């Protein structure tokens, strides 16, 4: 299931897995529905060209490999799969916003 996050930095690696050559690696802060930090930052492969400060959708686990490479398994734990232009969240009834 896609999750919400914000790009807070970029990683540069001089040595990485050969199948990740040319991949852009970003540092992402997971967010909750109110756009507040939730958990610790993670490293992600950026498949959409997101930049620092942008809100994004990301996936983890096996699903993280799918947007990057359909032919081979690549050692990826998280992938950015979309850039969020706008978020409108309505809290469930009885919950404070």
PDB file of C-alpha atoms in Angstrom, residues 5-96:
ATOM      1  CA  UNK A   5       6.421  10.969   2.814  1.00  0.00           C
ATOM      2  CA  UNK A   6       8.563  14.058   2.207  1.00  0.00           C
ATOM      3  CA  UNK A   7      11.963  14.086   0.492  1.00  0.00           C
ATOM      4  CA  UNK A   8      14.454  15.559   2.967  1.00  0.00           C
ATOM      5  CA  UNK A   9      17.729  14.828   1.207  1.00  0.00           C
ATOM      6  CA  UNK A  10      19.652  13.044  -1.524  1.00  0.00           C
ATOM      7  CA  UNK A  11      22.185  10.212  -1.196  1.00  0.00           C
ATOM      8  CA  UNK A  12      25.312   9.991  -3.343  1.00  0.00           C
ATOM      9  CA  UNK A  13      27.040   6.611  -3.363  1.00  0.00           C
ATOM     10  CA  UNK A  14      30.354   5.927  -5.074  1.00  0.00           C
ATOM     11  CA  UNK A  15      29.822   2.161  -4.796  1.00  0.00           C
ATOM     12  CA  UNK A  16      26.439   0.458  -5.019  1.00  0.00           C
ATOM     13  CA  UNK A  17      24.847  -2.677  -6.449  1.00  0.00           C
ATOM     14  CA  UNK A  18      25.446  -2.817 -10.232  1.00  0.00           C
ATOM     15  CA  UNK A  19      21.701  -2.897 -10.985  1.00  0.00           C
ATOM     16  CA  UNK A  20      21.342   0.425  -9.137  1.00  0.00           C
ATOM     17  CA  UNK A  21      23.839   2.281 -11.363  1.00  0.00           C
ATOM     18  CA  UNK A  22      22.195   5.529 -12.446  1.00  0.00           C
ATOM     19  CA  UNK A  23      19.441   5.271  -9.792  1.00  0.00           C
ATOM     20  CA  UNK A  24      18.653   8.439  -7.834  1.00  0.00           C
ATOM     21  CA  UNK A  25      18.571   7.737  -4.090  1.00  0.00           C
ATOM     22  CA  UNK A  26      16.602  10.021  -1.772  1.00  0.00           C
ATOM     23  CA  UNK A  27      16.186  10.319   1.988  1.00  0.00           C
ATOM     24  CA  UNK A  28      12.510  10.336   2.851  1.00  0.00           C
ATOM     25  CA  UNK A  29      10.670  11.262   6.053  1.00  0.00           C
ATOM     26  CA  UNK A  30       7.465   9.208   6.400  1.00  0.00           C
ATOM     27  CA  UNK A  31       4.377  11.351   7.130  1.00  0.00           C
ATOM     28  CA  UNK A  32       0.987  10.724   8.675  1.00  0.00           C
ATOM     29  CA  UNK A  33      -2.282  11.936   7.104  1.00  0.00           C
ATOM     30  CA  UNK A  34      -1.850  15.367   8.727  1.00  0.00           C
ATOM     31  CA  UNK A  35       1.589  15.671   7.054  1.00  0.00           C
ATOM     32  CA  UNK A  36       3.461  15.311  10.364  1.00  0.00           C
ATOM     33  CA  UNK A  37       6.660  13.263  10.665  1.00  0.00           C
ATOM     34  CA  UNK A  38       5.944   9.639  11.500  1.00  0.00           C
ATOM     35  CA  UNK A  39       8.844   7.327  12.291  1.00  0.00           C
ATOM     36  CA  UNK A  40      12.468   7.598  11.208  1.00  0.00           C
ATOM     37  CA  UNK A  41      13.758   8.680   7.785  1.00  0.00           C
ATOM     38  CA  UNK A  42      14.417   5.969   5.178  1.00  0.00           C
ATOM     39  CA  UNK A  43      16.421   5.684   1.960  1.00  0.00           C
ATOM     40  CA  UNK A  44      14.383   5.264  -1.247  1.00  0.00           C
ATOM     41  CA  UNK A  45      15.016   4.801  -4.947  1.00  0.00           C
ATOM     42  CA  UNK A  46      13.357   7.711  -6.761  1.00  0.00           C
ATOM     43  CA  UNK A  47      11.502   6.454  -9.847  1.00  0.00           C
ATOM     44  CA  UNK A  48       9.701   9.746 -10.609  1.00  0.00           C
ATOM     45  CA  UNK A  49      12.262  12.558 -10.274  1.00  0.00           C
ATOM     46  CA  UNK A  50      11.154  14.041  -6.935  1.00  0.00           C
ATOM     47  CA  UNK A  51      13.170  16.834  -5.349  1.00  0.00           C
ATOM     48  CA  UNK A  52      13.989  17.967  -1.813  1.00  0.00           C
ATOM     49  CA  UNK A  53      10.934  19.217   0.072  1.00  0.00           C
ATOM     50  CA  UNK A  54       8.388  17.498  -2.183  1.00  0.00           C
ATOM     51  CA  UNK A  55       5.625  15.351  -0.736  1.00  0.00           C
ATOM     52  CA  UNK A  56       5.582  11.897  -2.345  1.00  0.00           C
ATOM     53  CA  UNK A  57       3.938   8.471  -2.369  1.00  0.00           C
ATOM     54  CA  UNK A  58       6.242   5.538  -1.704  1.00  0.00           C
ATOM     55  CA  UNK A  59       6.020   1.771  -1.391  1.00  0.00           C
ATOM     56  CA  UNK A  60       8.114  -0.674   0.614  1.00  0.00           C
ATOM     57  CA  UNK A  61       8.960  -4.391   0.620  1.00  0.00           C
ATOM     58  CA  UNK A  62       8.623  -6.410  -2.599  1.00  0.00           C
ATOM     59  CA  UNK A  63       6.416  -3.740  -4.189  1.00  0.00           C
ATOM     60  CA  UNK A  64       9.394  -1.345  -4.086  1.00  0.00           C
ATOM     61  CA  UNK A  65      11.191  -3.344  -6.802  1.00  0.00           C
ATOM     62  CA  UNK A  66       8.274  -3.381  -9.280  1.00  0.00           C
ATOM     63  CA  UNK A  67       8.391   0.285 -10.419  1.00  0.00           C
ATOM     64  CA  UNK A  68      12.160   0.128 -10.885  1.00  0.00           C
ATOM     65  CA  UNK A  69      12.692  -3.074 -12.830  1.00  0.00           C
ATOM     66  CA  UNK A  70      10.150  -5.492 -14.240  1.00  0.00           C
ATOM     67  CA  UNK A  71      12.797  -7.912 -15.569  1.00  0.00           C
ATOM     68  CA  UNK A  72      15.141  -8.484 -12.620  1.00  0.00           C
ATOM     69  CA  UNK A  73      15.016  -8.378  -8.870  1.00  0.00           C
ATOM     70  CA  UNK A  74      16.958  -5.403  -7.557  1.00  0.00           C
ATOM     71  CA  UNK A  75      17.955  -4.923  -3.878  1.00  0.00           C
ATOM     72  CA  UNK A  76      15.472  -2.147  -3.063  1.00  0.00           C
ATOM     73  CA  UNK A  77      13.443  -1.797   0.145  1.00  0.00           C
ATOM     74  CA  UNK A  78      11.583   1.443  -0.721  1.00  0.00           C
ATOM     75  CA  UNK A  79      10.668   3.288  -3.953  1.00  0.00           C
ATOM     76  CA  UNK A  80       9.145   6.709  -4.549  1.00  0.00           C
ATOM     77  CA  UNK A  81       6.286   6.150  -7.007  1.00  0.00           C
ATOM     78  CA  UNK A  82       4.512   9.524  -7.176  1.00  0.00           C
ATOM     79  CA  UNK A  83       4.755  13.236  -6.416  1.00  0.00           C
ATOM     80  CA  UNK A  84       1.824  14.689  -4.440  1.00  0.00           C
ATOM     81  CA  UNK A  85       0.655  18.066  -5.741  1.00  0.00           C
ATOM     82  CA  UNK A  86      -2.229  18.427  -3.307  1.00  0.00           C
ATOM     83  CA  UNK A  87      -3.606  16.530  -0.326  1.00  0.00           C
ATOM     84  CA  UNK A  88      -7.134  16.916   0.999  1.00  0.00           C
ATOM     85  CA  UNK A  89      -7.725  14.818   4.099  1.00  0.00           C
ATOM     86  CA  UNK A  90     -11.031  14.550   5.941  1.00  0.00           C
ATOM     87  CA  UNK A  91     -10.646  12.939   9.363  1.00  0.00           C
ATOM     88  CA  UNK A  92     -13.069  10.153  10.230  1.00  0.00           C
ATOM     89  CA  UNK A  93     -16.034  11.354  12.276  1.00  0.00           C
ATOM     90  CA  UNK A  94     -15.188  11.766  15.939  1.00  0.00           C
ATOM     91  CA  UNK A  95     -11.489  12.402  15.237  1.00  0.00           C
ATOM     92  CA  UNK A  96      -9.899  15.828  15.735  1.00  0.00           C
TER      93      UNK A  96
END
